[in-house]
Coordinates of C-alpha atoms in Angstrom, one line a residue:
Chain A
M127 CA 0.0 0.0 0.0
R128 CA 2.6 2.5 1.1
R129 CA 4.9 1.5 -1.8
G130 CA 2.0 2.0 -4.2
V131 CA 1.4 5.5 -3.0
L132 CA 5.0 6.4 -3.3
A133 CA 5.2 5.0 -6.8
R134 CA 2.1 7.0 -7.9
L135 CA 3.5 10.2 -6.4
V136 CA 6.8 9.7 -8.2
A137 CA 5.0 9.0 -11.5
V138 CA 2.9 12.2 -11.3
G139 CA 6.0 14.2 -10.2
L140 CA 8.1 12.9 -13.1
A141 CA 5.3 13.8 -15.5
A142 CA 5.0 17.3 -14.2
A143 CA 8.8 17.7 -14.3
A144 CA 8.9 16.4 -17.9
V145 CA 6.3 19.0 -19.0
T146 CA 8.1 21.9 -17.3
T147 CA 11.5 20.8 -18.5
A148 CA 10.1 20.7 -22.1
V149 CA 8.8 24.3 -21.6
A150 CA 12.1 25.4 -20.3
L151 CA 14.2 23.7 -23.0
F152 CA 12.1 24.1 -26.2
V153 CA 11.1 27.7 -25.8
P154 CA 14.0 30.0 -26.7
W155 CA 13.8 32.1 -23.5
L156 CA 17.2 33.7 -23.7
P157 CA 19.4 34.6 -26.7
T158 CA 22.4 32.4 -27.4
P159 CA 25.2 33.8 -25.2
A160 CA 28.0 35.6 -27.0
S161 CA 30.3 36.3 -24.1
K162 CA 31.9 34.5 -21.2
Q163 CA 29.8 36.6 -18.7
A164 CA 26.6 35.7 -20.4
D165 CA 27.6 32.0 -20.0
R166 CA 27.8 32.5 -16.2
I167 CA 24.5 34.2 -16.2
D168 CA 23.0 31.4 -18.2
F169 CA 24.4 29.0 -15.7
V170 CA 22.7 30.8 -12.8
F171 CA 19.5 30.9 -14.8
W172 CA 19.5 27.1 -15.4
F173 CA 20.6 26.4 -11.8
V174 CA 17.5 28.3 -10.5
T175 CA 15.3 26.8 -13.2
G176 CA 16.4 23.2 -12.2
I177 CA 15.5 23.9 -8.6
S178 CA 12.2 25.4 -9.6
I179 CA 11.3 22.4 -11.7
A180 CA 12.0 20.0 -8.9
I181 CA 9.9 22.0 -6.4
F182 CA 7.1 22.4 -8.9
A183 CA 7.1 18.6 -9.6
L184 CA 7.0 17.9 -5.8
V185 CA 4.1 20.3 -5.2
A186 CA 2.2 19.2 -8.3
A187 CA 2.5 15.5 -7.4
V188 CA 1.2 16.0 -3.9
I189 CA -1.7 18.3 -5.0
L190 CA -2.8 16.1 -8.0
Y191 CA -2.6 12.9 -5.9
S192 CA -4.5 14.5 -3.0
V193 CA -7.2 16.0 -5.3
V194 CA -7.8 12.6 -6.8
R195 CA -7.3 10.3 -3.8
F196 CA -9.0 12.4 -1.1
R197 CA -11.8 14.0 -3.1
A198 CA -15.2 14.2 -1.4
R199 CA -17.5 11.6 -2.9
P200 CA -21.1 12.9 -3.7
D201 CA -22.6 11.2 -0.6
D202 CA -19.7 12.0 1.7
D203 CA -20.7 14.7 4.3
S204 CA -18.2 13.8 6.9
D205 CA -15.5 16.2 8.3
G206 CA -11.9 15.7 7.4
A207 CA -9.6 14.0 9.9
P208 CA -8.5 16.3 12.8
I209 CA -4.8 16.4 11.9
H210 CA -2.8 19.0 13.7
G211 CA 0.9 19.6 13.4
N212 CA 3.9 17.5 12.3
T213 CA 7.1 18.9 13.7
T214 CA 9.4 16.8 11.5
L215 CA 7.5 17.9 8.3
E216 CA 7.6 21.6 9.4
I217 CA 11.4 21.4 10.1
V218 CA 12.0 19.8 6.7
W219 CA 9.9 22.2 4.7
T220 CA 11.7 25.2 6.4
A221 CA 15.2 23.8 6.1
V222 CA 15.0 22.6 2.5
P223 CA 14.0 26.0 1.1
A224 CA 16.5 27.7 3.3
V225 CA 19.3 25.5 1.9
L226 CA 18.1 26.1 -1.7
V227 CA 17.8 29.9 -1.3
T228 CA 21.3 30.0 0.2
A229 CA 22.7 27.9 -2.6
V230 CA 21.1 30.3 -5.2
A231 CA 22.5 33.3 -3.3
V232 CA 26.0 31.8 -3.3
V233 CA 25.9 30.7 -6.9
S234 CA 24.7 34.2 -8.0
A235 CA 27.3 36.0 -5.8
V236 CA 30.1 33.9 -7.3
A237 CA 28.8 34.5 -10.9
L238 CA 28.5 38.3 -10.3
A239 CA 31.9 38.5 -8.7
Q240 CA 33.5 36.7 -11.6
N241 CA 31.6 38.9 -14.1
G242 CA 32.9 42.0 -12.3
H243 CA 36.5 40.8 -12.4
V244 CA 38.8 42.7 -14.8
P245 CA 41.5 40.4 -16.2
K246 CA 45.0 41.9 -16.3
K247 CA 45.1 41.8 -20.1
H248 CA 42.1 43.8 -21.2
M249 CA 41.2 46.6 -23.5
R250 CA 39.5 49.7 -22.2
V251 CA 36.7 51.4 -24.0
N252 CA 35.1 54.6 -22.9
V253 CA 31.4 54.7 -23.5
L254 CA 29.6 58.0 -23.6
A255 CA 25.8 58.1 -23.7
Q256 CA 23.7 61.1 -24.4
Q257 CA 20.2 61.8 -25.7
F258 CA 20.0 59.8 -28.0
A259 CA 23.2 58.3 -29.1
W260 CA 26.1 56.1 -28.0
S261 CA 29.8 56.8 -28.7
F262 CA 32.7 54.5 -28.0
S263 CA 36.3 55.6 -27.8
Y264 CA 39.4 53.6 -27.6
P265 CA 42.2 55.2 -25.4
K266 CA 44.5 52.4 -26.7
Y267 CA 44.2 53.8 -30.3
Q268 CA 44.7 57.5 -29.6
G269 CA 41.1 58.1 -28.6
L270 CA 39.6 56.7 -31.8
T271 CA 35.9 57.5 -31.4
V272 CA 33.2 55.6 -33.2
S273 CA 29.4 55.0 -32.9
Q274 CA 29.6 51.2 -33.1
L275 CA 31.3 49.1 -30.4
R276 CA 33.8 46.8 -32.1
M277 CA 35.7 44.2 -30.2
P278 CA 38.2 41.5 -31.0
I279 CA 36.9 38.0 -30.1
G280 CA 38.3 36.4 -26.9
E281 CA 39.8 39.6 -25.4
A282 CA 38.3 41.1 -22.3
V283 CA 36.9 44.6 -22.8
Q284 CA 36.2 46.9 -19.9
L285 CA 33.6 49.5 -20.7
K286 CA 33.9 52.6 -18.6
M287 CA 30.6 54.3 -19.0
H288 CA 29.5 57.9 -18.5
S289 CA 26.3 59.8 -19.3
K290 CA 26.2 63.3 -20.5
D291 CA 22.6 64.2 -19.6
V292 CA 20.1 61.7 -18.1
I293 CA 20.1 58.1 -17.0
H294 CA 20.7 55.6 -19.8
S295 CA 21.2 51.9 -19.6
F296 CA 23.6 49.8 -21.7
W297 CA 22.2 46.5 -22.8
V298 CA 23.3 43.8 -25.3
P299 CA 20.9 40.8 -24.9
E300 CA 23.5 38.4 -26.2
F301 CA 26.1 39.6 -23.6
G302 CA 23.6 39.0 -20.8
Q303 CA 24.4 42.2 -18.9
K304 CA 22.7 45.5 -18.3
Q305 CA 24.3 48.5 -16.7
D306 CA 22.9 51.9 -16.0
L307 CA 24.9 55.0 -17.1
V308 CA 24.2 57.6 -14.4
P309 CA 25.3 61.2 -14.9
G310 CA 28.0 62.1 -12.5
I311 CA 29.3 58.6 -11.7
E312 CA 31.3 56.1 -13.7
T313 CA 29.9 52.6 -14.1
N314 CA 31.7 49.5 -15.5
V315 CA 31.0 46.4 -17.4
V316 CA 33.4 43.7 -18.5
I317 CA 32.7 41.8 -21.6
T318 CA 34.7 38.9 -23.0
P319 CA 33.2 38.2 -26.4
K320 CA 33.3 34.5 -27.5
R321 CA 31.1 34.4 -30.6
L322 CA 31.6 36.3 -33.9
G323 CA 28.6 38.4 -35.0
T324 CA 26.8 41.7 -34.8
Y325 CA 24.5 42.3 -31.8
P326 CA 22.1 45.1 -31.0
I327 CA 23.0 47.7 -28.3
V328 CA 19.8 49.0 -26.8
C329 CA 19.2 51.8 -24.3
T330 CA 17.0 50.2 -21.7
E331 CA 16.2 53.1 -19.4
L332 CA 13.6 55.6 -20.7
C333 CA 15.7 58.6 -21.5
G334 CA 13.3 60.9 -23.4
E335 CA 11.7 61.4 -26.7
G336 CA 14.2 59.5 -28.9
H337 CA 14.7 56.7 -26.4
A338 CA 13.3 54.1 -28.8
L339 CA 15.8 55.2 -31.4
M340 CA 18.8 55.1 -29.1
R341 CA 20.3 51.9 -30.6
S342 CA 23.7 50.9 -31.9
E343 CA 25.6 47.7 -32.7
A344 CA 28.2 45.6 -31.0
V345 CA 30.4 43.9 -33.5
V346 CA 32.6 41.0 -32.5
M347 CA 35.5 40.5 -35.0
K348 CA 38.4 38.2 -35.5
P349 CA 41.6 39.9 -34.1
A350 CA 43.1 40.4 -37.5
A351 CA 39.9 42.0 -38.9
F352 CA 39.8 44.2 -35.8
A353 CA 43.4 45.4 -36.3
A354 CA 42.6 46.1 -40.0
W355 CA 39.5 48.1 -39.0
V356 CA 41.5 50.1 -36.5
K357 CA 44.1 50.9 -39.2
E358 CA 41.4 51.9 -41.6
Q359 CA 39.8 54.2 -39.1
E360 CA 43.2 55.8 -38.3
T361 CA 44.0 56.3 -42.0
L362 CA 40.5 57.8 -42.5
A363 CA 41.2 60.3 -39.7
A364 CA 44.6 61.2 -41.1
K365 CA 43.1 61.6 -44.5
A366 CA 40.3 63.8 -43.2
A367 CA 42.9 65.9 -41.3
Q368 CA 44.7 66.7 -44.7
G369 CA 41.7 66.5 -47.0
S370 CA 39.3 69.2 -48.2
A371 CA 37.0 68.6 -45.2
G372 CA 39.5 70.2 -42.8
G373 CA 39.4 67.1 -40.6
G374 CA 41.3 67.3 -37.4
P375 CA 39.2 69.3 -34.8
G376 CA 36.1 69.1 -37.0
L377 CA 36.2 65.3 -37.2
A378 CA 37.0 65.1 -33.5
A379 CA 34.0 67.2 -32.7
F380 CA 31.9 65.2 -35.0
N381 CA 32.8 61.9 -33.3
N382 CA 33.1 63.1 -29.7
N383 CA 29.6 64.6 -29.7
G384 CA 28.0 61.5 -31.0
C385 CA 27.0 63.0 -34.4
S386 CA 28.3 59.8 -36.0
A387 CA 25.8 57.7 -34.1
C388 CA 22.8 59.1 -36.0
H389 CA 24.1 60.6 -39.2
T390 CA 25.7 59.1 -42.3
Y391 CA 28.7 61.3 -43.4
K392 CA 31.2 59.9 -45.8
P393 CA 34.2 62.0 -44.8
A394 CA 33.8 60.8 -41.2
G395 CA 33.0 57.2 -42.3
S396 CA 29.8 57.2 -40.3
T397 CA 26.7 55.2 -41.3
G398 CA 24.0 56.2 -38.8
T399 CA 20.4 56.4 -40.1
T400 CA 18.5 58.0 -37.3
G401 CA 19.0 61.5 -38.6
P402 CA 19.3 62.8 -42.2
D403 CA 22.3 61.8 -44.4
L404 CA 24.8 64.7 -44.1
D405 CA 26.2 64.0 -47.5
N406 CA 23.2 65.8 -48.9
L407 CA 23.5 69.0 -46.9
P408 CA 23.7 71.3 -49.9
A409 CA 20.4 70.0 -51.3
D410 CA 18.8 70.3 -47.8
A411 CA 20.0 73.9 -47.5
R412 CA 18.5 74.7 -50.9
R413 CA 15.1 73.3 -49.7
A414 CA 15.4 75.2 -46.5
G415 CA 16.2 78.4 -48.6
K416 CA 19.4 79.2 -46.7
P417 CA 23.1 79.5 -47.6
L418 CA 24.9 76.3 -46.7
V419 CA 27.1 77.6 -43.9
A420 CA 24.3 79.4 -42.1
F421 CA 22.0 76.4 -42.6
V422 CA 24.5 74.0 -41.1
H423 CA 25.2 76.3 -38.1
E424 CA 21.5 76.8 -37.5
S425 CA 20.7 73.1 -37.7
I426 CA 23.3 72.3 -35.0
V427 CA 22.3 75.0 -32.5
D428 CA 18.5 74.9 -33.2
P429 CA 17.7 71.5 -34.8
N430 CA 13.9 72.2 -34.9
A431 CA 14.3 75.3 -37.1
Y432 CA 14.1 73.1 -40.3
I433 CA 13.1 69.5 -40.2
E434 CA 13.9 67.4 -43.3
K435 CA 11.0 65.6 -44.8
G436 CA 10.5 62.1 -43.2
Y437 CA 12.1 63.1 -39.9
Q438 CA 10.6 64.3 -36.7
P439 CA 11.3 67.4 -34.5
N440 CA 12.9 67.0 -31.0
I441 CA 14.8 63.9 -31.8
M442 CA 18.1 65.7 -32.2
P443 CA 19.0 67.2 -28.8
S444 CA 19.2 70.9 -28.6
T445 CA 22.1 70.7 -26.2
F446 CA 24.7 71.3 -29.0
K447 CA 24.1 75.1 -28.8
S448 CA 26.3 75.0 -25.7
L449 CA 29.4 73.7 -27.6
P450 CA 32.4 75.9 -27.3
K451 CA 32.6 78.3 -30.3
A452 CA 35.9 76.8 -31.6
Q453 CA 34.4 73.3 -31.7
L454 CA 31.2 74.6 -33.3
D455 CA 33.1 76.4 -36.0
A456 CA 35.3 73.4 -36.7
L457 CA 32.2 71.2 -36.9
V458 CA 30.5 73.6 -39.4
K459 CA 33.7 73.8 -41.4
F460 CA 34.0 70.0 -41.4
L461 CA 30.4 69.6 -42.5
T462 CA 30.4 72.3 -45.3
Q463 CA 33.9 71.6 -46.8
G464 CA 33.4 67.9 -47.0
Q465 CA 30.6 68.3 -49.5
K466 CA 31.4 67.5 -53.1
Chain B
M473 CA -41.8 70.0 23.4
T474 CA -40.3 68.6 26.6
S475 CA -37.4 70.1 28.3
A476 CA -35.2 67.1 27.4
T477 CA -35.6 67.7 23.7
A478 CA -35.1 71.4 24.2
L479 CA -31.8 70.7 25.9
H480 CA -30.9 68.3 23.1
G481 CA -31.7 70.9 20.6
E482 CA -29.3 73.3 22.2
L483 CA -26.5 70.8 22.1
H484 CA -27.1 69.7 18.5
A485 CA -28.6 71.5 15.6
G486 CA -31.3 69.2 14.4
P487 CA -31.6 68.1 10.8
K488 CA -32.2 71.4 8.9
P489 CA -34.6 71.7 6.0
P490 CA -32.7 71.8 2.7
P491 CA -31.5 75.3 1.9
H492 CA -33.3 77.3 -0.8
G493 CA -32.2 80.0 -3.3
W494 CA -28.8 81.5 -3.0
R495 CA -28.2 79.6 0.3
R496 CA -27.8 76.5 -1.7
L497 CA -24.4 77.9 -2.7
L498 CA -23.4 77.7 1.0
A499 CA -24.4 74.0 1.6
P500 CA -21.7 71.4 1.1
G501 CA -21.8 70.0 -2.4
W502 CA -21.0 70.6 -6.1
L503 CA -22.6 74.1 -6.1
R504 CA -20.1 75.2 -3.4
V505 CA -17.1 73.6 -5.1
P506 CA -16.5 76.2 -7.9
W507 CA -16.5 79.3 -5.8
V508 CA -14.7 77.9 -2.8
T509 CA -12.0 76.4 -5.1
A510 CA -11.7 79.8 -6.8
L511 CA -11.6 81.5 -3.3
F512 CA -8.7 79.2 -2.2
F513 CA -7.0 79.8 -5.5
G514 CA -7.2 83.6 -4.8
I515 CA -6.0 83.1 -1.2
G516 CA -3.0 81.1 -2.4
L517 CA -2.3 83.7 -5.0
G518 CA -2.6 86.5 -2.5
I519 CA -0.3 84.9 0.1
T520 CA 2.3 84.1 -2.5
L521 CA 2.3 87.6 -4.0
L522 CA 2.3 89.2 -0.5
V523 CA 5.2 87.1 0.7
R524 CA 7.2 87.8 -2.5
W525 CA 6.4 91.5 -2.2
A526 CA 7.3 91.7 1.5
E527 CA 10.6 89.8 1.0
G528 CA 11.5 91.8 -2.1
W529 CA 11.8 88.6 -4.2
H530 CA 11.6 89.7 -7.9
P531 CA 9.7 89.0 -10.0
I532 CA 6.8 89.2 -7.6
W533 CA 4.7 87.4 -10.2
D534 CA 6.5 84.1 -10.8
G535 CA 4.5 81.6 -12.7
Q536 CA 6.3 78.6 -11.5
V537 CA 6.0 79.5 -7.8
I538 CA 2.4 80.4 -8.2
T539 CA 1.7 77.1 -10.0
T540 CA 3.3 75.1 -7.2
V541 CA 1.3 76.9 -4.4
E542 CA -2.0 76.7 -6.4
L543 CA -1.5 73.0 -6.9
T544 CA -1.8 72.7 -3.1
A545 CA -4.4 75.4 -2.5
A546 CA -6.9 74.5 -5.3
P547 CA -7.4 70.9 -4.3
L548 CA -7.8 71.9 -0.7
G549 CA -10.4 74.4 -1.9
F550 CA -12.1 71.5 -3.7
L551 CA -12.2 69.4 -0.5
V552 CA -13.6 72.3 1.5
G553 CA -16.2 73.0 -1.1
I554 CA -17.4 69.5 -1.3
G555 CA -17.8 69.6 2.4
G556 CA -15.0 67.4 3.7
F557 CA -14.1 69.8 6.6
D558 CA -17.6 71.0 7.6
Y559 CA -18.0 69.0 10.8
W560 CA -14.6 70.1 12.1
A561 CA -15.1 73.7 11.0
R562 CA -18.4 73.9 13.0
Y563 CA -16.8 72.2 16.0
A564 CA -13.7 74.5 15.8
I565 CA -15.7 77.8 15.7
G566 CA -18.0 76.6 18.5
S567 CA -21.3 76.2 16.6
P568 CA -23.5 73.3 17.4
T569 CA -22.3 70.1 15.7
R570 CA -24.6 68.0 13.6
P571 CA -25.5 64.6 15.0
E572 CA -23.7 61.8 13.4
D573 CA -25.5 58.7 14.6
H574 CA -26.2 55.9 12.2
S575 CA -29.6 57.2 11.3
G576 CA -28.0 59.9 9.3
H577 CA -25.8 57.4 7.4
G578 CA -26.2 55.7 4.1
A579 CA -27.4 56.8 0.7
H580 CA -31.0 57.6 0.1
S581 CA -30.7 58.3 -3.6
W582 CA -28.0 58.0 -6.3
R583 CA -27.2 61.6 -5.7
D584 CA -25.8 60.7 -2.3
Y585 CA -22.9 58.9 -4.0
F586 CA -21.7 62.3 -5.4
R587 CA -21.7 64.0 -2.0
V588 CA -19.7 63.8 1.2
N589 CA -20.8 60.8 3.2
T590 CA -19.4 59.0 6.3
D591 CA -20.9 55.6 5.8
H592 CA -18.2 53.0 5.0
K593 CA -20.4 51.2 2.5
V594 CA -21.2 54.3 0.6
I595 CA -17.5 55.3 0.6
G596 CA -16.6 51.8 -0.4
I597 CA -18.9 52.0 -3.4
Q598 CA -17.7 55.5 -4.2
Y599 CA -14.1 54.2 -4.2
L600 CA -14.8 51.1 -6.3
V601 CA -16.9 52.9 -9.0
T602 CA -14.4 55.8 -9.2
T603 CA -11.4 53.5 -9.5
I604 CA -13.1 51.5 -12.2
F605 CA -13.7 54.7 -14.0
F606 CA -9.9 55.5 -13.6
F607 CA -9.2 51.9 -14.8
V608 CA -11.2 52.5 -18.0
A609 CA -9.5 55.9 -18.6
A610 CA -6.1 54.3 -18.2
G611 CA -7.2 51.5 -20.4
L612 CA -8.1 54.0 -23.1
T613 CA -4.6 55.4 -23.2
A614 CA -3.4 51.8 -23.6
M615 CA -5.8 51.4 -26.5
I616 CA -4.3 54.4 -28.2
M617 CA -0.8 52.9 -27.7
R618 CA -1.9 49.6 -29.2
A619 CA -3.5 51.4 -32.1
E620 CA -0.3 53.2 -32.7
L621 CA 1.7 50.0 -32.5
A622 CA -0.6 48.0 -34.7
R623 CA 1.5 48.9 -37.7
P624 CA 5.2 49.8 -38.0
G625 CA 5.9 53.5 -38.4
M626 CA 3.9 56.5 -37.2
Q627 CA 0.1 56.6 -37.4
Y628 CA -1.7 58.6 -34.7
V629 CA 0.7 60.0 -32.2
G630 CA 4.4 61.2 -32.2
N631 CA 7.2 59.8 -30.1
Q632 CA 6.8 62.1 -27.2
V633 CA 3.0 61.8 -27.0
F634 CA 3.5 58.0 -27.0
N635 CA 5.9 58.4 -24.0
E636 CA 3.3 60.6 -22.2
L637 CA 0.6 58.1 -22.9
F638 CA 2.4 55.2 -21.2
S639 CA 3.6 57.4 -18.4
V640 CA 0.0 58.5 -17.5
H641 CA -1.3 55.0 -18.2
A642 CA 1.1 53.6 -15.6
A643 CA 0.6 56.3 -13.0
L644 CA -3.2 56.0 -13.3
M645 CA -3.1 52.2 -13.1
I646 CA -0.8 52.1 -10.1
F647 CA -1.8 55.2 -8.0
L648 CA -5.4 55.6 -8.9
F649 CA -6.5 52.0 -9.6
I650 CA -4.6 49.2 -7.8
I651 CA -4.0 51.1 -4.6
P652 CA -7.5 52.8 -4.1
A653 CA -9.4 49.8 -5.5
F654 CA -8.1 47.8 -2.5
A655 CA -9.0 50.6 -0.2
G656 CA -12.5 50.6 -1.6
L657 CA -12.9 46.8 -1.2
G658 CA -11.5 47.0 2.3
N659 CA -13.8 49.9 3.2
Y660 CA -16.9 48.0 2.2
V661 CA -16.1 44.6 3.8
I662 CA -13.6 45.1 6.7
P663 CA -16.0 46.7 9.2
L664 CA -18.6 44.0 8.3
M665 CA -16.1 41.2 8.7
I666 CA -14.7 42.3 12.1
G667 CA -18.0 43.4 13.5
A668 CA -17.3 47.1 13.7
P669 CA -20.2 49.6 13.2
D670 CA -18.1 51.7 10.8
M671 CA -14.5 52.7 10.2
A672 CA -12.7 54.3 13.1
F673 CA -12.5 57.7 11.5
P674 CA -15.5 58.1 9.1
R675 CA -14.9 61.7 8.2
L676 CA -11.2 61.0 7.5
N677 CA -12.4 58.2 5.4
N678 CA -14.5 60.6 3.4
I679 CA -11.6 62.9 2.8
S680 CA -9.3 60.1 1.6
F681 CA -11.9 59.3 -1.0
W682 CA -12.4 62.9 -2.2
L683 CA -8.7 63.4 -2.6
L684 CA -8.8 60.9 -5.5
P685 CA -10.9 62.9 -8.0
A686 CA -8.6 65.9 -7.4
S687 CA -5.6 63.7 -8.0
F688 CA -7.1 62.4 -11.2
A689 CA -7.9 65.9 -12.4
L690 CA -4.3 67.1 -11.8
L691 CA -2.8 64.0 -13.6
L692 CA -5.1 64.6 -16.6
T693 CA -4.3 68.3 -16.7
S694 CA -0.6 67.4 -16.8
L695 CA -1.1 66.1 -20.3
L696 CA -2.1 69.5 -21.5
M697 CA 0.8 71.4 -19.7
P698 CA 4.2 72.1 -21.3
G699 CA 6.6 69.4 -20.3
A700 CA 9.8 68.5 -22.1
P701 CA 11.0 71.2 -24.5
G702 CA 8.6 71.4 -27.4
S703 CA 5.9 69.0 -26.0
N704 CA 3.2 68.7 -23.4
G705 CA 2.9 66.3 -20.6
I706 CA 5.3 64.0 -18.7
G707 CA 7.2 61.6 -20.9
T708 CA 9.4 60.0 -18.2
G709 CA 7.5 56.9 -17.2
W710 CA 5.8 56.5 -13.9
T711 CA 9.1 56.2 -12.1
L712 CA 9.9 59.8 -12.9
Y713 CA 13.7 59.3 -12.7
A714 CA 15.8 62.4 -12.3
P715 CA 17.4 64.1 -14.2
L716 CA 15.0 63.3 -17.0
S717 CA 12.1 64.5 -14.8
T718 CA 14.0 67.6 -13.5
K719 CA 16.4 69.0 -16.2
G720 CA 14.7 67.0 -18.9
T721 CA 11.1 68.3 -18.1
P722 CA 11.3 72.0 -17.3
G723 CA 7.6 72.7 -17.9
P724 CA 4.9 72.7 -15.2
A725 CA 3.5 69.3 -16.4
M726 CA 5.9 67.6 -14.0
D727 CA 4.6 69.8 -11.1
F728 CA 1.0 68.7 -11.9
A729 CA 2.0 65.0 -12.0
I730 CA 4.0 65.2 -8.8
L731 CA 1.2 67.0 -6.9
S732 CA -1.3 64.5 -8.3
L733 CA 0.8 61.7 -6.8
H734 CA 1.1 63.6 -3.5
L735 CA -2.7 63.7 -3.3
A736 CA -3.1 60.1 -4.2
G737 CA -0.4 59.3 -1.6
A738 CA -2.1 61.4 1.1
S739 CA -5.3 59.5 0.3
S740 CA -3.8 56.1 0.7
I741 CA -1.9 57.1 3.9
L742 CA -5.1 58.4 5.5
G743 CA -6.9 55.3 4.4
A744 CA -4.1 53.1 5.9
I745 CA -4.3 54.9 9.2
N746 CA -8.0 54.3 9.2
F747 CA -7.7 50.6 8.5
I748 CA -5.0 50.0 11.1
T749 CA -7.0 51.8 13.8
T750 CA -10.2 50.0 12.9
I751 CA -8.7 46.6 12.8
F752 CA -6.7 47.0 16.0
N753 CA -9.4 48.7 18.1
M754 CA -12.9 47.9 16.7
R755 CA -13.0 44.1 16.5
A756 CA -16.0 42.3 17.9
P757 CA -15.6 41.1 21.5
G758 CA -13.7 37.8 21.6
M759 CA -12.2 38.3 18.1
T760 CA -8.5 38.2 18.8
L761 CA -5.9 39.1 16.1
H762 CA -5.5 35.4 15.3
K763 CA -9.2 34.8 15.0
M764 CA -9.8 37.5 12.4
P765 CA -11.0 36.4 9.0
L766 CA -8.1 35.7 6.7
F767 CA -9.0 38.6 4.3
V768 CA -8.5 41.2 7.0

């Protein structure tokens, strides 16, 4: 009799566990991890899921068995047995969850500590967020600043993150980590990419009107390809410095203020599509009915003065009017003289 | 008339006949709301201007300061107008108080649900019906959002209006639906379940309800006020994280939203005090804390 009860309980429990395990395994809940840190987070996730499945199976087995075995028959008006208290059972059902919660806490703490560890050999990247753009600069390569995060595979990258205006949050689903960027303090994330590919960077803290458009890409490259890309960027900067666009301070202002995140502009090698293509500025100026230099200047300090067809007002921040005059002039020069 | 009733009449003003003509403006209710609200608005304005003038703060007429003061003064005027403070005012100035035994409780017609009332069941119904109205209002903002998202690209509202819609949607759902809906349910059933004649502080209970319409009005008005540069309303989500809600939203919309949350918060704090006092002190004889119904 007792053995029969146990066998039925185990059978029901295994069935419940099988169903929940199938739900956990066959629904793609999380993206495929693309970094070592995401692997650790995945491990914690599966650790907790495993415990949850076991507890669910136990509870489901007891409930289903009791509902069937002890249900009131139509002619049964009697009271239930007056059962009160079972000290052993109470100690067990307090101790087991306590042990499990402690185990989850320890595993999470270890995973978080390992994820926060910065290996000795790492590359530093400064991240600057502002309404509504990301920019990434590489101190290792003379402050090369771009709007996409590019990383060589297998090398730890420490992101040192700052915000210029409001709270933003850096999130790449495939890297498994989120980190807020809070104005006035520096926050850190360590990423050790382990899978080649291009992943979305999403701002995941409501930061204003253009929040939904505040996106970029993280590109994980082979080391050789990464080195080639760095070289290409450096030549581009050098060429811009000598070329007709005036380069130098103008290009620096273009990249440092995040213009490249939203605008395509060939002399700067940028490919953003949130804002209008800056290679067409002369045509835009004609439509706005203004001379090119005045138009470019106005569009930087007062973006809403003229809105190109197909774009919306208030997406470009109006904070650029506070740029130092030298930077602003260099930027206008860079944008006007780079036109063909 | 016996001497006993004469004495009684001196202590308590008996139920008066309903006022006629212009005196109806003086009776608590919706006729008194507009002019008392306007009066409190004027008093708030006067005090602000007087203080700024006396202290030599220029400009004396500062829109932002006046808005902030009025956001407190006008809802208070609304509460006074609807009659939330009448009993205390009569008591404080020494005039005879109105009897508040249970014969005067309850609703006699549907109109009584739109007036001040100290009956816990009437207040419970007022709470529940009003919060369901807020729920529908918040649901409509969600409908606009879903309509906008039904197709890629822009259809009905712009980026910022979309942000405002979900901010107001969330604030409504949390502060004016979930929280007060439980207060309404509790108001109706808790005194019945623990054997209390009513809530411990019936007049306070009445005020905590009438704070909600004022809060709703302010939150809705915030949609029409200048918020972030070039747009109306608050587009910061219901969490209102600074600096997006401070530097990022210079207009008065944020003041309206914050004062609205203050009123809703005051409402739920007063309600909570009432519940705790009722549950601790007004249980039926023999009902110990461990013998209370599970719901309570």
